[in-house]
mmCIF file of C-alpha atoms in Angstrom:
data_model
loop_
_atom_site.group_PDB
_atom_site.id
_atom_site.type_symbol
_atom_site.label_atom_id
_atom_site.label_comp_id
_atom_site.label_asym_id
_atom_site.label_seq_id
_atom_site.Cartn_x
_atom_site.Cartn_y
_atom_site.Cartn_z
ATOM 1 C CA UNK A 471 -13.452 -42.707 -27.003
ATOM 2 C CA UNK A 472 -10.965 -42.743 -23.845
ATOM 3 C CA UNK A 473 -10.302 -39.484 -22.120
ATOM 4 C CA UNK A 474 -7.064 -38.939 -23.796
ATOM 5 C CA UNK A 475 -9.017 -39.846 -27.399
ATOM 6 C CA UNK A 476 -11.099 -36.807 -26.775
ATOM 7 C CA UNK A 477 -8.520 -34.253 -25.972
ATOM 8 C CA UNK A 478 -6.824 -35.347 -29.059
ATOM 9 C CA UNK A 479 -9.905 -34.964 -31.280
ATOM 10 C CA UNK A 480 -10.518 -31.465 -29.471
ATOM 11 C CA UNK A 481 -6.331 -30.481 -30.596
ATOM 12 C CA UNK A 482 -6.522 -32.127 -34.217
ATOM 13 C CA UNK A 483 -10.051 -30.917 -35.132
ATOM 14 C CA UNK A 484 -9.423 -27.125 -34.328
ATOM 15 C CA UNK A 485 -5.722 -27.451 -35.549
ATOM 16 C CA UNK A 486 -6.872 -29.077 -39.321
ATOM 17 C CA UNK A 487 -9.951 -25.820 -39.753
ATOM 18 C CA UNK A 488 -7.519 -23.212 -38.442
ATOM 19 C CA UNK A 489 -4.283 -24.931 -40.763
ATOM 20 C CA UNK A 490 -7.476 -25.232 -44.139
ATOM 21 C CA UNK A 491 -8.383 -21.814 -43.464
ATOM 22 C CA UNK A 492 -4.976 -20.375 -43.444
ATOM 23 C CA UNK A 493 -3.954 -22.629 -46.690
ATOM 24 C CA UNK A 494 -7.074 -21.075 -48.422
ATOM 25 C CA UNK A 495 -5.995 -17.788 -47.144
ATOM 26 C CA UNK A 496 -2.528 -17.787 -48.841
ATOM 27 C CA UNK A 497 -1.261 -18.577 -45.230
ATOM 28 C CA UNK A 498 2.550 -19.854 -45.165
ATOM 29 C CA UNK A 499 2.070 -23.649 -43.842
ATOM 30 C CA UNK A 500 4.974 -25.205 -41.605
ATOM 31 C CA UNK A 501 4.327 -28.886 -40.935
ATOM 32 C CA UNK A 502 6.835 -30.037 -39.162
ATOM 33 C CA UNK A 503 7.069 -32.888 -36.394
ATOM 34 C CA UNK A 504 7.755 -30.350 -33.979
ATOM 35 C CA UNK A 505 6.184 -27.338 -35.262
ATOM 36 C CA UNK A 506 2.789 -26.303 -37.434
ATOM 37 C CA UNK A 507 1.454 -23.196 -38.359
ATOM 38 C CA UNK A 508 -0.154 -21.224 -40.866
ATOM 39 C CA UNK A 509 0.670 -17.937 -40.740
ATOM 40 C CA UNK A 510 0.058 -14.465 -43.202
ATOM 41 C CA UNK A 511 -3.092 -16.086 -44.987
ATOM 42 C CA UNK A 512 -5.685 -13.723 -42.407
ATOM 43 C CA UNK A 513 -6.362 -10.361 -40.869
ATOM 44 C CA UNK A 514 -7.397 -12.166 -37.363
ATOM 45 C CA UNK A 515 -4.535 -13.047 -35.032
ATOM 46 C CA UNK A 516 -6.771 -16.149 -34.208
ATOM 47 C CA UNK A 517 -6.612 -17.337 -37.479
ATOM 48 C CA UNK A 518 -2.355 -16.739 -38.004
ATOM 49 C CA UNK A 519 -1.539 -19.234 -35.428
ATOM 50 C CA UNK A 520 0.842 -21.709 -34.253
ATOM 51 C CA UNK A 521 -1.345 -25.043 -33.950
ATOM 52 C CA UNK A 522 1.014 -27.606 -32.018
ATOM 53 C CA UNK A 523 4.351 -27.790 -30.946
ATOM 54 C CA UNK A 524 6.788 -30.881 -29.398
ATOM 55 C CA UNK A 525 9.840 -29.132 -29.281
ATOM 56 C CA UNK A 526 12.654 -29.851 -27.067
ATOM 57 C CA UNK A 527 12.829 -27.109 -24.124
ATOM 58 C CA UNK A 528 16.293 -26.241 -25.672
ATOM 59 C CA UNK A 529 14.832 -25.311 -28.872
ATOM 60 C CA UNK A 530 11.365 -23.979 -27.799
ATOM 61 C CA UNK A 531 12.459 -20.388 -27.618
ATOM 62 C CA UNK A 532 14.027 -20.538 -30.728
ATOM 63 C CA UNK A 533 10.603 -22.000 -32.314
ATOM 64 C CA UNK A 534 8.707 -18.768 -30.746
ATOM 65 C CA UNK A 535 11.364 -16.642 -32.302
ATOM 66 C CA UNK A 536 10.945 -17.935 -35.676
ATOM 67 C CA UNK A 537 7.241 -17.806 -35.518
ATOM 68 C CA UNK A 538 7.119 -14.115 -34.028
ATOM 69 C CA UNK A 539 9.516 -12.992 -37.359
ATOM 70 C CA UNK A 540 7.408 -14.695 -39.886
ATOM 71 C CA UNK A 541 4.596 -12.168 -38.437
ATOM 72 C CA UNK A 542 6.563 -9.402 -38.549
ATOM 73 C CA UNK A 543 7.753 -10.452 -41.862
ATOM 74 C CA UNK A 544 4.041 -10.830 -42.995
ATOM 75 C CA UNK A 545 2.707 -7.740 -41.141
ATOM 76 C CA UNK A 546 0.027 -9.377 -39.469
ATOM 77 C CA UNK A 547 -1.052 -10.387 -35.847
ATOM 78 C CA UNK A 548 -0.925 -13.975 -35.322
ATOM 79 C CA UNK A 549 -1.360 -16.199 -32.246
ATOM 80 C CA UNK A 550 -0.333 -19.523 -30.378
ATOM 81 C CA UNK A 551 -3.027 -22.024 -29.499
ATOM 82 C CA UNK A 552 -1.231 -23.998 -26.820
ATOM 83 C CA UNK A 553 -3.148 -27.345 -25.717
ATOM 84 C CA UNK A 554 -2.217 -29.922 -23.057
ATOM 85 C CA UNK A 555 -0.414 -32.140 -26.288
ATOM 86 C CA UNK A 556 2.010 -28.862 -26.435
ATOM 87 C CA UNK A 557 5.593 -29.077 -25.350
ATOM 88 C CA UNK A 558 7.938 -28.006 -23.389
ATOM 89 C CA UNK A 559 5.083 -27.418 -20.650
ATOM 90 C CA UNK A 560 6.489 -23.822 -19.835
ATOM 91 C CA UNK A 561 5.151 -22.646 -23.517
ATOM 92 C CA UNK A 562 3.154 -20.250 -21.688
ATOM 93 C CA UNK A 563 5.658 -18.599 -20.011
ATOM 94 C CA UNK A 564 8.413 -18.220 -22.542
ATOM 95 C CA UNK A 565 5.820 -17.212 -25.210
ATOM 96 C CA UNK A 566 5.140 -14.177 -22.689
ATOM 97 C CA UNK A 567 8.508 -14.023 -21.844
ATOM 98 C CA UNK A 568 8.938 -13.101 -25.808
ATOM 99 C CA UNK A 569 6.067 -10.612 -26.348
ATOM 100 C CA UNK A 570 2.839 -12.268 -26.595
ATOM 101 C CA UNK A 571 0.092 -11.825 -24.317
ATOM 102 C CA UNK A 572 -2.156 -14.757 -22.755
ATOM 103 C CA UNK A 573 -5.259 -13.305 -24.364
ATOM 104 C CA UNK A 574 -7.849 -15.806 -22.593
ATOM 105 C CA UNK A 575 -8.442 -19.586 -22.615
ATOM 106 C CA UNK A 576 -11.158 -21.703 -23.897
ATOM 107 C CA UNK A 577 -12.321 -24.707 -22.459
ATOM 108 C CA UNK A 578 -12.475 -28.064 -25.080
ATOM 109 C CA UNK A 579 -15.519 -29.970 -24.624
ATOM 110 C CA UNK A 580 -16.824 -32.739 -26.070
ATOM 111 C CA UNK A 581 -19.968 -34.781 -26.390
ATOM 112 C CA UNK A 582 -21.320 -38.071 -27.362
ATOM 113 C CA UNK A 583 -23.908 -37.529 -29.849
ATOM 114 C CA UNK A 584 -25.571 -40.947 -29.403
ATOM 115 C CA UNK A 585 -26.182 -38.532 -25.778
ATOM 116 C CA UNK A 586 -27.077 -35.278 -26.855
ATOM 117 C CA UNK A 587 -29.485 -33.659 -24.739
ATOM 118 C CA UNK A 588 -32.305 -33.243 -27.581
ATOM 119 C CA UNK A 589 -35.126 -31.543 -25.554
ATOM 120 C CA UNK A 590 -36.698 -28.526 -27.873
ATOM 121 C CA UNK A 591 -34.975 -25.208 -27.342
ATOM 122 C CA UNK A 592 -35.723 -22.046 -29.115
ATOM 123 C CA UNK A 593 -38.392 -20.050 -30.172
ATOM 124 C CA UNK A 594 -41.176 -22.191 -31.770
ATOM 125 C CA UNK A 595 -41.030 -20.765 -34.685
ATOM 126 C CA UNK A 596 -37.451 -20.578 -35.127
ATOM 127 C CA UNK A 597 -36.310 -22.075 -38.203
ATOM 128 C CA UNK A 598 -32.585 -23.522 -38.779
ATOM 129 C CA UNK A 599 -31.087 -24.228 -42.656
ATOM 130 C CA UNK A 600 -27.890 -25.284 -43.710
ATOM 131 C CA UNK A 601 -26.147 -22.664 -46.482
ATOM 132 C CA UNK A 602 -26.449 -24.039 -49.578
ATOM 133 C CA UNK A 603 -25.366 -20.908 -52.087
ATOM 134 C CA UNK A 604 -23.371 -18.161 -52.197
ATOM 135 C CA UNK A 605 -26.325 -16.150 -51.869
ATOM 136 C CA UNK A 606 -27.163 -17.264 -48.545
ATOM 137 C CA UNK A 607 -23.114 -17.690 -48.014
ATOM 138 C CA UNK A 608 -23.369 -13.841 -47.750
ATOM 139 C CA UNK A 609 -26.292 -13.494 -45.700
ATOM 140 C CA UNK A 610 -24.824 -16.181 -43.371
ATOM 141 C CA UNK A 611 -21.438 -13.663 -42.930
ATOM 142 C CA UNK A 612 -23.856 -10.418 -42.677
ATOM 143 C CA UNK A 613 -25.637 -11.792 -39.911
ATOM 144 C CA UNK A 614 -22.060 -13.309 -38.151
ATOM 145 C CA UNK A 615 -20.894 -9.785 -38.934
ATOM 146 C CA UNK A 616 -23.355 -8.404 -36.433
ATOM 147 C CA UNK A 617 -21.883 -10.134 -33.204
ATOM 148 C CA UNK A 618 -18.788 -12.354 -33.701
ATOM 149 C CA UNK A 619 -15.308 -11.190 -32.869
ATOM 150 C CA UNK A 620 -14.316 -8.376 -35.002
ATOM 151 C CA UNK A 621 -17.014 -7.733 -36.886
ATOM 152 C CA UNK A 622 -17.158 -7.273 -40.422
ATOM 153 C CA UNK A 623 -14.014 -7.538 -40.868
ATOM 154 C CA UNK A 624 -13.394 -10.878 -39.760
ATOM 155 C CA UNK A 625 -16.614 -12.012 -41.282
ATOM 156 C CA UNK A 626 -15.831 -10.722 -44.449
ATOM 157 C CA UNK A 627 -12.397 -12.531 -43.992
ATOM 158 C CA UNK A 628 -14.453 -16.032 -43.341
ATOM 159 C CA UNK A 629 -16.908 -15.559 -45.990
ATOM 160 C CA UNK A 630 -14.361 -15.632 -48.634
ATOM 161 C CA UNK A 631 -11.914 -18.383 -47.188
ATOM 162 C CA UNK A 632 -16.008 -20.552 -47.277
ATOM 163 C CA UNK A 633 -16.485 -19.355 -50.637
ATOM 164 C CA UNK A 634 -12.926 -20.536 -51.950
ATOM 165 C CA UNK A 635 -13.725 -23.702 -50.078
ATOM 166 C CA UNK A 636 -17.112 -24.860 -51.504
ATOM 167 C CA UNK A 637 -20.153 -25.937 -49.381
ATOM 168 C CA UNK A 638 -19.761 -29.749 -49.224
ATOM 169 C CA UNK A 639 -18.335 -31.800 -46.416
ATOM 170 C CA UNK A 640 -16.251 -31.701 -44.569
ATOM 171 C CA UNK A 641 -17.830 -27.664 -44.177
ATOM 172 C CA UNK A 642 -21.369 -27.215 -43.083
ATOM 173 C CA UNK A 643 -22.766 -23.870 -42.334
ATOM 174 C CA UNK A 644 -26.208 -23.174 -40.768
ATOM 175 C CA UNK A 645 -28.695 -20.060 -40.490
ATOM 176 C CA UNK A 646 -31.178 -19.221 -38.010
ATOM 177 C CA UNK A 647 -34.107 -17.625 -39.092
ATOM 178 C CA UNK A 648 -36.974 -16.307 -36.917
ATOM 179 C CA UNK A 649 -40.151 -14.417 -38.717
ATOM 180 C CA UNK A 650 -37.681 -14.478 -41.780
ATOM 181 C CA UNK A 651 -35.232 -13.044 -40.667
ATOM 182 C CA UNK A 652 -31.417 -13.965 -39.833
ATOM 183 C CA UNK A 653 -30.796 -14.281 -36.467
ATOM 184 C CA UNK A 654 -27.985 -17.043 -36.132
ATOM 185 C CA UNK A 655 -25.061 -18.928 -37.265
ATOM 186 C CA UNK A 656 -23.077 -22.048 -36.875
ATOM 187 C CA UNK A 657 -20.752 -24.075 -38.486
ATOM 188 C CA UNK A 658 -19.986 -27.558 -38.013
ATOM 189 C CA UNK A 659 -16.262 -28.885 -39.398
ATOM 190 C CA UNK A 660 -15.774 -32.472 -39.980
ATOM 191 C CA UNK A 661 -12.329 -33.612 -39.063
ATOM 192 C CA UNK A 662 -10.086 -35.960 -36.829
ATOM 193 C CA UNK A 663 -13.372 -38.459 -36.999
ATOM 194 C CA UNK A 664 -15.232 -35.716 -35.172
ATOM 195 C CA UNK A 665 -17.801 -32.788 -35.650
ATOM 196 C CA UNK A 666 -16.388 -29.867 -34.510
ATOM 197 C CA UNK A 667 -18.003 -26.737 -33.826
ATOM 198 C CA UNK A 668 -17.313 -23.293 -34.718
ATOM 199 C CA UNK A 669 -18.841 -19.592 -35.289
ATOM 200 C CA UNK A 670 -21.838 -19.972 -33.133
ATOM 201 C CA UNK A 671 -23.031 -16.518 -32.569
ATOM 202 C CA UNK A 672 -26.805 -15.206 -31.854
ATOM 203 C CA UNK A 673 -27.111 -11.868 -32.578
ATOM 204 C CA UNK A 674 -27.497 -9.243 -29.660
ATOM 205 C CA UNK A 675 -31.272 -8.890 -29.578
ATOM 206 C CA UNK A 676 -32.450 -12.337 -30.010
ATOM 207 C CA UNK A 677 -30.154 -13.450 -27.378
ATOM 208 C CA UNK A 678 -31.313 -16.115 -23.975
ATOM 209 C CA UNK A 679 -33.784 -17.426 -26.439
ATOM 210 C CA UNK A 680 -32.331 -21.006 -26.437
ATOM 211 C CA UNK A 681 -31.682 -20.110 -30.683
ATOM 212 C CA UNK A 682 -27.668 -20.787 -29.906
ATOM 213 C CA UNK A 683 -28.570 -24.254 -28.714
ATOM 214 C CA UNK A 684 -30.676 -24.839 -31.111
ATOM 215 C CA UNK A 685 -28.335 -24.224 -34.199
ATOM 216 C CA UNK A 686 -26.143 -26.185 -32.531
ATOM 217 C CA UNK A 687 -28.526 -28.958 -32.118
ATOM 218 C CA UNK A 688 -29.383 -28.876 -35.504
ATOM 219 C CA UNK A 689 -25.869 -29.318 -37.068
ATOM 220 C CA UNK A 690 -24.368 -31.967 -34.453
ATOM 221 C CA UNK A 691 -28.252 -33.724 -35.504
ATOM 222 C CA UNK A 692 -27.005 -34.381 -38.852
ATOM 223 C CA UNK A 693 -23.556 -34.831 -38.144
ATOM 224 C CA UNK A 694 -24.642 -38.180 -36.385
ATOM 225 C CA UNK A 695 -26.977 -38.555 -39.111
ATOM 226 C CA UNK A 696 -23.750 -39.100 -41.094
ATOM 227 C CA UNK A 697 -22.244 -41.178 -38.909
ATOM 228 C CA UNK A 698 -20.143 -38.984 -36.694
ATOM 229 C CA UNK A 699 -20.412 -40.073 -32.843
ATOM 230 C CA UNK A 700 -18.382 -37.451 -31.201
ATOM 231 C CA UNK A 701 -18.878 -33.395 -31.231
ATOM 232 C CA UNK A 702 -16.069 -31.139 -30.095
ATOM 233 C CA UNK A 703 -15.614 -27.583 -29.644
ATOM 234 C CA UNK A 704 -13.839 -24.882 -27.851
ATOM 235 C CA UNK A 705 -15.765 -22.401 -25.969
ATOM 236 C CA UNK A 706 -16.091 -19.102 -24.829
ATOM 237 C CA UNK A 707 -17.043 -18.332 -20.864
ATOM 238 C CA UNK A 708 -20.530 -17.156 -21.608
ATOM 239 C CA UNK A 709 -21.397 -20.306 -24.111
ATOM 240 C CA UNK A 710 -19.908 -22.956 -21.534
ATOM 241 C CA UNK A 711 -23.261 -23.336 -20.018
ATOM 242 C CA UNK A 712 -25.260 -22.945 -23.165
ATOM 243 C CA UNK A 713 -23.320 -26.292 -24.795
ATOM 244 C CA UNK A 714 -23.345 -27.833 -20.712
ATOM 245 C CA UNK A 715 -27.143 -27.888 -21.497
ATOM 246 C CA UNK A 716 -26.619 -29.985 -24.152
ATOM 247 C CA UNK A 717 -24.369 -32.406 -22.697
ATOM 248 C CA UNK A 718 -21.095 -31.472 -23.444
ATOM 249 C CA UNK A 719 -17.973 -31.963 -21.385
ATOM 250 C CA UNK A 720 -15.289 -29.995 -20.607
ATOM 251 C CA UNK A 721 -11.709 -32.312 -20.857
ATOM 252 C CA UNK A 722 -9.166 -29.868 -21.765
ATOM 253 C CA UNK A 723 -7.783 -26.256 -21.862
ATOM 254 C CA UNK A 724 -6.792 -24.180 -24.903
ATOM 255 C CA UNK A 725 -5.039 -21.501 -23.980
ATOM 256 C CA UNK A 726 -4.625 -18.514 -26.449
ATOM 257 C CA UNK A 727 -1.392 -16.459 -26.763
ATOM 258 C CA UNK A 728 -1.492 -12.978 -28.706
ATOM 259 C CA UNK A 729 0.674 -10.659 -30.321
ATOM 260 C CA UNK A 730 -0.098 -8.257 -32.523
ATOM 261 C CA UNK A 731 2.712 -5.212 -32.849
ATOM 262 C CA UNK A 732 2.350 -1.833 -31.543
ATOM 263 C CA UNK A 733 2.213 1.084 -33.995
ATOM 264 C CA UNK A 734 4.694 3.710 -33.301
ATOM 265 C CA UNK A 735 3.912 6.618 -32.073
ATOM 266 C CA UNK A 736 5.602 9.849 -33.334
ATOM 267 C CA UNK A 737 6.800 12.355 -30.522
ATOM 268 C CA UNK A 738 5.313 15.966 -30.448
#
C-alpha cells in the first residue's frame, strides 16, 4: 500500500467500527458525501462522533452547528474525529470556535504484517484466547472495565453493542490470562481491507510486562492468517512505543474534538 493507501485505511477502518457501533447502539446515522456521523446510540462522547467531513468552507460551520444540536437534541456528549482526509482544513479551529474542546490527538499507525516484529513478549506463561461466548464476552468487559477509559460504564456500554453484534468476523475479541486469571484485552476489527485495532488495555498491576504486545501480537497473527496484510490503529501517547516495538508506523494524525454540555449550576 502507498502512503496515501494507508492513511485512508487508518480514516475508513476507525470511521466503519465507530459508524457499526453507533448503528447497533440506536445511534442516528448521517451518510452523506459531505458529512457522516452516528450520533445518540452511546454514553461515550468518543463513540457519538462525526467520522469525516468534505464540506465546502462556506458550509463547514453550518455542518458543526447541525451536529452540535443533534447532541443537544439527544442529550449526550459526542465528538469530532478530524483526520488529514477532513475538509475545510481549519475544522479545528471553527469546531473550537463553536464549543468543543481539542481533547487530545492520536497518532494512526500502521504495519505490514508480512513485517511484524514477532520476537516473544510477555510473561511465559501468559496465555491469549479469542472470546468465543457470552460468558467470556462478560469477563472480557469486567476485565476492560478495570483500566479503559471510563470504566464500567463504557465497558458495560461495549459489551452490549459486542453482544448485539455476534462474535464472528469482521469482530474478534481476545483475553489475556496469566495463572488464570484475566489480565488483558484486545480487539481486532476487520474493515477497509485492513485489521484494525482497538481496546487494548492491560490492567494496572500487570502492566510493563510485554502482555499489551503480546495480545496484540496474537490477534494481528491471525488476522494475516486470514489473509489480511495490513494492521492499523490509533494510539494513545503511552502505547506509541509499545506498538513501535512491533513495527508499526506512525502516517497520520487523528485529532479528537469534545463537547459534552455543562450542567447548570443553581445560584445560592
Amino acid at each position: 500500500m502507498s502512503p496515501a493507501d494507508v492513511v485512508h485505511a487508518i480514516e475508513a477502518n476507525a470511521a466503519e467500527l465507530l459508524m457499526r457501533m453507533g448503528a447497533a447502539g440506536g445511534g442516528e446515522q448521517r451518510e452523506d458525501p459531505s458529512l457522516r456521523w452516528t450520533i445518540g446510540g452511546s454514553p461515550i462522547d468518543y463513540h457519538n462522533c462525526v467520522v469525516a467531513a468534505d464540506l465546502d468552507p462556506a458550509d463547514a460551520d453550518q455542518a458543526i452547528a447541525e451536529s452540535l444540536q443533534r447532541m443537544k437534541d439527544l442529550s449526550v456528549p459526542g465528538s469530532w474525529h478530524v483526520g488529514p482526509s477532513m475538509r475545510p482544513a481549519d475544522l479545528g479551529e471553527r469546531l473550537i470556535a463553536a464549543g468543543f474542546s481539542h481533547g487530545g490527538a492520536e497518532p494512526g499507525m500502521a504495519v505490514n504484517l508480512a513485517e511484524l516484529n514477532e520476537t516473544p513478549t510477555g510473561p511465559a506463561d501468559l496465555g491469549i484466547a479469542r472470546v468465543d461466548s457470552d460468558d467470556v464476552l462478560a469477563t472480557w468487559a469486567a476485565t476492560l472495565a478495570r483500566g479503559f477509559g471510563e470504566g464500567e460504564r463504557e465497558a458495560s456500554w461495549v459489551a452490549e453493542i459486542y453482544h448485539q453484534e455476534g462474535l464472528e468476523d469482521p469482530w474478534r475479541h481476545y483475553l489475556a490470562y496469566l495463572d488464570d486469571e484475566p489480565v488483558a484485552t484486545a480487539t481486532i476489527y476487520l474493515g477497509a481491507g485492513v485489521a484494525g485495532v482497538y481496546f487494548v488495555m492491560t490492567i494496572p498491576e500487570a502492566r510493563r510486562r510485554g502482555i499489551g504486545a503480546a495480545v496484540t501480537l496474537a490477534g494481528l497473527q491471525e488476522a494475516r492468517e486470514s489473509g489480511y496484510r495490513t494492521g492499523v490503529l490509533g494510539s494513545s501517547a503511552a502505547g506509541r512505543s509499545v506498538y513501535a516495538g512491533l513495527g508499526f508506523r506512525e502516517f497520520c494524525t487523528i485529532d479528537l474534538y469534545e463537547w459534552s454540555e455543562v450542567p447548570a449550576v443553581d445560584g445560592g
